[in-house]
């Protein structure tokens, strides 16, 4: 990598400068020059050890990536990635767990990605919402008597609108996390880490360089591994939507819509007001009663999804920030969040 080559060159230059300053300090018997030269030689040697260690640890096929890939493989997780995601199985798994087209295998069981699960629920719920919205806006006139279904269906529409908004927000969150992981895979080790190493070799930017090195390692190693932990926790409490029940309710809603249209166009077979009222109350009453258990099932699944999409990522960020702070201390720097410095 070009960044490592630059870092090695800069370290050599700084080691030479430190040696010259140290020699000049002895020649002039200047204590400050001797102290600065000695410290710079020591720091250059430390920087050289850091560069060598990081190159062996985080380079493609290095010891660190091998450990990461081994941790993922030993967790009964199966992933398949290509391109820049293939070098880090943890990032690969996290991306597949979020937006993968194929199910991910966890503990020898297949699970659809969070995106697939969300879309699988969003499409039929949106269809049902549209059907119920049409029925709610319909009005049936029978001579001097007219029927409107707005009041009857408003509670259902309100609940389904909430579900659609929550699913839409969750899908946006899933895409955002996937984009962040892809950016980390592209820039953390190839860009941020070499820049941090180069900056740490210079005396004025030594602390900044240590911070960038810690950020690169935290994002590349710790952050994606937390998704593996999140997935292992989630599968023990995961619940799934019975799509057959949802499709059945969709067909029932479609049947109710057809009944309302039949009443409106006068094609209903019942020829009495009592028969028409029986059709209306029977169709919509059955629709509302069957919605209650389905709503409980949807809300239960949605609660798990919200935990996976929002609460677990916050937990992941907390762990990553904590690791970055501790790593920054190792590299002679300090990461502080001011009044938000609670980790």
Coordinates of C-alpha atoms in Angstrom, one line a residue:
X1 CA 0.0 0.0 0.0
X2 CA 1.2 3.4 -0.9
X3 CA 0.3 4.8 2.5
X4 CA 2.5 2.4 4.3
X5 CA 5.4 3.1 1.9
X6 CA 5.0 6.9 2.7
X7 CA 4.9 6.2 6.4
X8 CA 8.1 4.1 6.3
X9 CA 9.9 6.9 4.3
X10 CA 8.7 9.6 6.8
X11 CA 9.8 7.4 9.8
X12 CA 13.2 7.0 8.2
X13 CA 13.5 10.8 7.7
X14 CA 12.3 11.6 11.3
X15 CA 14.7 9.0 12.7
X16 CA 17.6 10.7 10.8
X17 CA 16.5 14.1 12.0
X18 CA 16.2 12.8 15.6
X19 CA 19.7 11.4 15.4
X20 CA 21.1 14.6 14.0
X21 CA 19.4 16.7 16.7
X22 CA 20.6 14.3 19.4
X23 CA 24.2 14.5 18.0
X24 CA 24.0 18.3 17.8
X25 CA 22.8 18.4 21.4
X26 CA 25.9 16.4 22.5
X27 CA 28.1 18.6 20.4
X28 CA 26.8 21.8 21.9
X29 CA 26.0 20.3 25.3
X30 CA 22.4 21.5 25.0
X31 CA 20.1 19.5 27.3
X32 CA 16.9 20.5 25.4
X33 CA 18.3 19.3 22.0
X34 CA 19.6 16.1 23.5
X35 CA 16.2 15.4 25.1
X36 CA 14.2 16.3 22.0
X37 CA 16.5 14.2 19.8
X38 CA 16.3 11.2 22.1
X39 CA 12.5 11.4 22.4
X40 CA 12.2 11.7 18.6
X41 CA 14.4 8.6 18.0
X42 CA 12.3 6.7 20.5
X43 CA 9.0 7.9 18.9
X44 CA 10.3 7.0 15.5
X45 CA 11.1 3.5 16.7
X46 CA 7.7 3.2 18.2
X47 CA 6.1 4.4 14.9
X48 CA 8.1 1.8 13.0
X49 CA 6.8 -0.9 15.3
X50 CA 3.3 0.4 14.9
X51 CA 3.5 0.5 11.1
X52 CA 4.9 -3.0 11.0
X53 CA 2.3 -4.4 13.4
X54 CA -0.6 -2.7 11.6
X55 CA 0.6 -3.8 8.2
X56 CA 0.8 -7.4 9.5
X57 CA -2.5 -7.1 11.4
X58 CA -4.9 -5.4 9.0
X59 CA -3.5 -5.9 5.6
X60 CA -5.5 -8.3 3.3
X61 CA -4.8 -11.8 4.5
X62 CA -3.0 -10.4 7.6
X63 CA -3.2 -11.8 11.1
X64 CA -6.0 -9.4 12.2
X65 CA -8.3 -10.0 9.3
X66 CA -7.7 -13.7 9.7
X67 CA -8.7 -13.5 13.4
X68 CA -11.9 -11.5 12.4
X69 CA -12.8 -13.9 9.7
X70 CA -12.2 -16.8 12.1
X71 CA -14.5 -15.3 14.7
X72 CA -17.2 -14.9 12.2
X73 CA -16.8 -18.4 10.8
X74 CA -16.7 -20.0 14.3
X75 CA -20.0 -18.4 15.2
X76 CA -22.0 -20.7 13.0
X77 CA -22.5 -17.9 10.5
X78 CA -22.3 -18.3 6.7
X79 CA -21.6 -15.4 4.5
X80 CA -20.8 -14.9 0.8
X81 CA -19.2 -11.7 -0.4
X82 CA -17.3 -10.3 -3.3
X83 CA -15.2 -7.3 -4.0
X84 CA -14.0 -5.0 -1.2
X85 CA -16.3 -6.7 1.3
X86 CA -14.7 -10.0 0.9
X87 CA -11.6 -9.2 3.0
X88 CA -13.5 -8.6 6.2
X89 CA -16.1 -11.3 7.0
X90 CA -17.6 -9.2 9.8
X91 CA -18.4 -6.3 7.5
X92 CA -19.6 -8.8 4.9
X93 CA -22.0 -10.4 7.4
X94 CA -23.3 -7.1 8.7
X95 CA -24.1 -5.9 5.2
X96 CA -25.8 -9.2 4.3
X97 CA -27.7 -9.1 7.7
X98 CA -29.0 -5.7 6.8
X99 CA -29.7 -5.7 3.0
X100 CA -28.6 -9.0 1.6
X101 CA -30.6 -10.5 -1.2
X102 CA -30.2 -14.1 0.1
X103 CA -30.9 -15.2 3.7
X104 CA -28.1 -15.2 6.2
X105 CA -27.3 -18.4 8.1
X106 CA -27.0 -18.0 11.9
X107 CA -26.6 -21.1 14.1
X108 CA -27.4 -23.3 11.0
X109 CA -30.7 -21.6 10.4
X110 CA -31.5 -19.2 7.6
X111 CA -32.9 -15.8 8.3
X112 CA -34.0 -13.1 5.7
X113 CA -32.2 -9.8 5.8
X114 CA -33.8 -7.0 7.8
X115 CA -34.6 -5.2 4.5
X116 CA -36.3 -8.3 3.0
X117 CA -38.3 -8.8 6.1
X118 CA -39.4 -5.1 6.2
X119 CA -40.4 -5.0 2.5
X120 CA -42.2 -8.4 2.8
X121 CA -44.4 -6.7 5.4
X122 CA -44.6 -3.2 3.9
X123 CA -46.0 -4.3 0.5
X124 CA -49.1 -6.2 1.8
X125 CA -49.8 -3.7 4.6
X126 CA -49.7 -0.8 2.1
X127 CA -52.1 -2.7 -0.2
X128 CA -54.5 -3.3 2.7
X129 CA -54.2 0.3 3.7
X130 CA -55.1 1.4 0.2
X131 CA -58.2 -0.9 0.1
X132 CA -59.4 0.2 3.5
X133 CA -58.9 3.8 2.5
X134 CA -61.1 3.3 -0.6
X135 CA -63.8 1.6 1.5
X136 CA -63.5 4.4 4.1
X137 CA -64.0 7.1 1.5
X138 CA -67.0 5.3 -0.1
X139 CA -70.6 6.3 0.6
X140 CA -73.6 4.1 -0.1
X141 CA -77.0 5.9 -0.7
X142 CA -80.2 3.9 -0.4
X143 CA -83.0 6.4 -1.1
X144 CA -83.1 8.7 1.8
X145 CA -80.6 6.7 3.8
X146 CA -76.8 6.9 3.2
X147 CA -74.0 5.0 4.8
X148 CA -70.4 6.2 5.3
X149 CA -67.6 4.0 6.6
X150 CA -65.2 6.6 7.7
X151 CA -65.9 6.4 11.4
X152 CA -65.9 2.6 11.4
X153 CA -62.6 2.2 9.6
X154 CA -60.7 5.2 11.0
X155 CA -59.1 3.2 13.9
X156 CA -57.8 0.5 11.5
X157 CA -56.5 3.1 9.1
X158 CA -54.8 4.9 12.0
X159 CA -53.0 1.8 13.2
X160 CA -51.9 0.8 9.7
X161 CA -50.7 4.2 8.9
X162 CA -48.5 4.0 12.1
X163 CA -47.2 0.6 10.9
X164 CA -46.3 1.9 7.4
X165 CA -44.5 5.0 8.8
X166 CA -42.5 2.8 11.3
X167 CA -41.6 0.4 8.5
X168 CA -40.6 3.2 6.1
X169 CA -38.4 4.8 8.8
X170 CA -36.9 1.4 9.6
X171 CA -36.0 0.8 5.9
X172 CA -34.3 4.2 5.7
X173 CA -32.3 3.2 8.8
X174 CA -31.3 -0.1 7.3
X175 CA -30.1 1.5 4.1
X176 CA -28.2 4.1 6.1
X177 CA -26.3 1.5 8.2
X178 CA -25.5 -0.5 5.0
X179 CA -24.1 2.6 3.4
X180 CA -22.0 3.3 6.5
X181 CA -20.6 -0.2 6.4
X182 CA -19.7 0.1 2.8
X183 CA -17.9 3.4 3.4
X184 CA -16.0 1.8 6.3
X185 CA -14.9 -1.1 4.1
X186 CA -13.6 1.3 1.4
X187 CA -11.9 4.0 3.5
X188 CA -11.0 2.7 7.0
X189 CA -7.9 0.6 6.3
X190 CA -7.0 1.8 2.7
X191 CA -7.3 5.5 3.6
X192 CA -7.8 6.5 7.2
X193 CA -5.2 4.1 8.7
X194 CA -2.3 5.2 6.4
X195 CA -3.1 8.8 6.8
X196 CA -3.1 8.3 10.6
X197 CA 0.2 6.5 10.5
X198 CA 1.8 9.3 8.4
X199 CA 0.4 12.0 10.7
X200 CA 1.7 10.2 13.8
X201 CA 5.2 10.2 12.5
X202 CA 5.4 14.0 12.6
X203 CA 5.8 15.7 16.0
X204 CA 3.1 18.4 15.6
X205 CA 0.4 16.0 14.4
X206 CA 1.3 13.0 16.5
X207 CA -1.8 13.1 18.7
X208 CA -4.1 13.6 15.6
X209 CA -2.4 10.6 13.9
X210 CA -3.0 8.4 16.9
X211 CA -6.6 9.4 17.0
X212 CA -7.1 8.5 13.3
X213 CA -5.4 5.2 13.7
X214 CA -7.7 4.4 16.7
X215 CA -10.8 5.4 14.6
X216 CA -9.8 3.3 11.7
X217 CA -9.2 0.2 13.8
X218 CA -12.4 0.8 15.8
X219 CA -14.5 1.2 12.6
X220 CA -12.9 -1.7 10.7
X221 CA -12.7 -4.2 13.5
X222 CA -15.0 -3.4 16.5
X223 CA -18.0 -1.9 14.8
X224 CA -18.8 -4.7 12.3
X225 CA -18.2 -7.4 15.0
X226 CA -20.9 -5.8 17.1
X227 CA -23.4 -6.7 14.4
X228 CA -22.5 -10.3 14.8
X229 CA -23.2 -10.0 18.5
X230 CA -26.5 -8.2 17.8
X231 CA -27.6 -11.0 15.4
X232 CA -26.7 -13.7 17.9
X233 CA -28.8 -11.9 20.5
X234 CA -31.7 -11.3 18.2
X235 CA -32.2 -14.8 16.8
X236 CA -33.0 -16.0 20.4
X237 CA -35.9 -13.6 20.6
X238 CA -36.9 -13.2 17.0
X239 CA -40.5 -13.5 15.9
X240 CA -41.9 -13.7 12.4
X241 CA -45.0 -12.6 10.6
X242 CA -47.3 -15.3 9.2
X243 CA -47.5 -13.9 5.7
X244 CA -50.4 -16.4 5.0
X245 CA -52.5 -14.6 7.6
X246 CA -51.6 -11.3 6.1
X247 CA -52.5 -12.4 2.6
X248 CA -55.8 -13.9 3.9
X249 CA -56.6 -10.5 5.5
X250 CA -55.8 -8.8 2.2
X251 CA -58.2 -11.1 0.4
X252 CA -60.8 -10.4 3.0
X253 CA -60.3 -6.7 2.6
X254 CA -60.6 -7.0 -1.2
X255 CA -63.9 -9.0 -0.6
X256 CA -65.2 -6.1 1.6
X257 CA -64.3 -3.6 -1.1
X258 CA -66.2 -5.7 -3.7
X259 CA -69.2 -5.8 -1.4
X260 CA -69.2 -2.0 -1.0
X261 CA -68.9 -1.6 -4.8
X262 CA -71.8 -4.0 -5.3
X263 CA -74.0 -2.0 -2.9
X264 CA -73.0 1.3 -4.5
X265 CA -73.8 0.0 -8.1
X266 CA -77.0 -1.8 -7.0
X267 CA -75.8 -5.2 -8.1
X268 CA -76.0 -6.8 -4.7
X269 CA -78.3 -9.8 -4.6
X270 CA -80.0 -8.8 -1.4
X271 CA -83.2 -6.8 -2.3
X272 CA -84.1 -5.5 1.1
X273 CA -82.7 -2.9 3.4
X274 CA -82.2 -5.5 6.1
X275 CA -80.3 -7.7 3.7
X276 CA -78.0 -4.9 2.7
X277 CA -77.3 -3.9 6.3
X278 CA -76.6 -7.6 7.1
X279 CA -74.0 -7.7 4.3
X280 CA -72.4 -4.5 5.5
X281 CA -72.2 -5.4 9.2
X282 CA -71.1 -9.0 8.4
X283 CA -68.4 -8.0 6.0
X284 CA -66.9 -5.1 7.9
X285 CA -67.5 -6.7 11.3
X286 CA -65.6 -9.8 10.3
X287 CA -62.8 -7.6 8.9
X288 CA -62.4 -5.7 12.1
X289 CA -62.5 -8.7 14.3
X290 CA -59.9 -10.6 12.3
X291 CA -57.6 -7.5 12.3
X292 CA -57.1 -7.7 16.1
X293 CA -54.9 -10.8 16.3
X294 CA -53.1 -9.8 13.1
X295 CA -52.3 -6.4 14.6
X296 CA -50.9 -8.1 17.7
X297 CA -48.7 -10.2 15.5
X298 CA -47.5 -7.3 13.4
X299 CA -46.8 -5.1 16.4
X300 CA -44.8 -7.9 18.0
X301 CA -42.7 -8.3 14.9
X302 CA -42.3 -4.6 14.5
X303 CA -41.0 -4.2 18.1
X304 CA -38.2 -6.7 17.3
X305 CA -37.4 -4.9 14.1
X306 CA -37.1 -1.5 15.9
X307 CA -34.8 -3.1 18.4
X308 CA -32.6 -4.5 15.6
X309 CA -32.6 -1.3 13.4
X310 CA -32.3 1.4 16.1
X311 CA -31.4 0.2 19.6
X312 CA -28.8 -2.4 18.7
X313 CA -26.9 0.1 16.4
X314 CA -26.8 2.6 19.3
X315 CA -25.3 -0.2 21.4
X316 CA -22.8 -0.9 18.6
X317 CA -21.8 2.8 18.4
X318 CA -21.3 2.9 22.2
X319 CA -19.0 -0.1 22.1
X320 CA -17.1 1.3 19.1
X321 CA -16.6 4.7 20.7
X322 CA -15.3 3.1 23.9
X323 CA -12.9 1.0 22.0
X324 CA -11.7 4.0 20.0
X325 CA -11.0 5.9 23.2
X326 CA -9.0 3.1 24.7
X327 CA -7.0 2.5 21.5
X328 CA -6.3 6.2 21.3
X329 CA -4.6 6.1 24.7
X330 CA -2.4 3.2 23.4
X331 CA -1.3 5.4 20.5
X332 CA -0.6 8.4 22.7
X333 CA -3.7 10.4 22.0
X334 CA -7.1 11.2 23.6
X335 CA -10.6 11.1 22.3
X336 CA -13.1 13.3 24.2
X337 CA -16.7 14.1 23.5
X338 CA -17.0 17.0 26.0
X339 CA -20.3 17.1 27.8
X340 CA -21.3 13.9 25.9
X341 CA -18.2 12.1 27.2
X342 CA -20.2 9.4 29.1
X343 CA -18.6 6.1 27.9

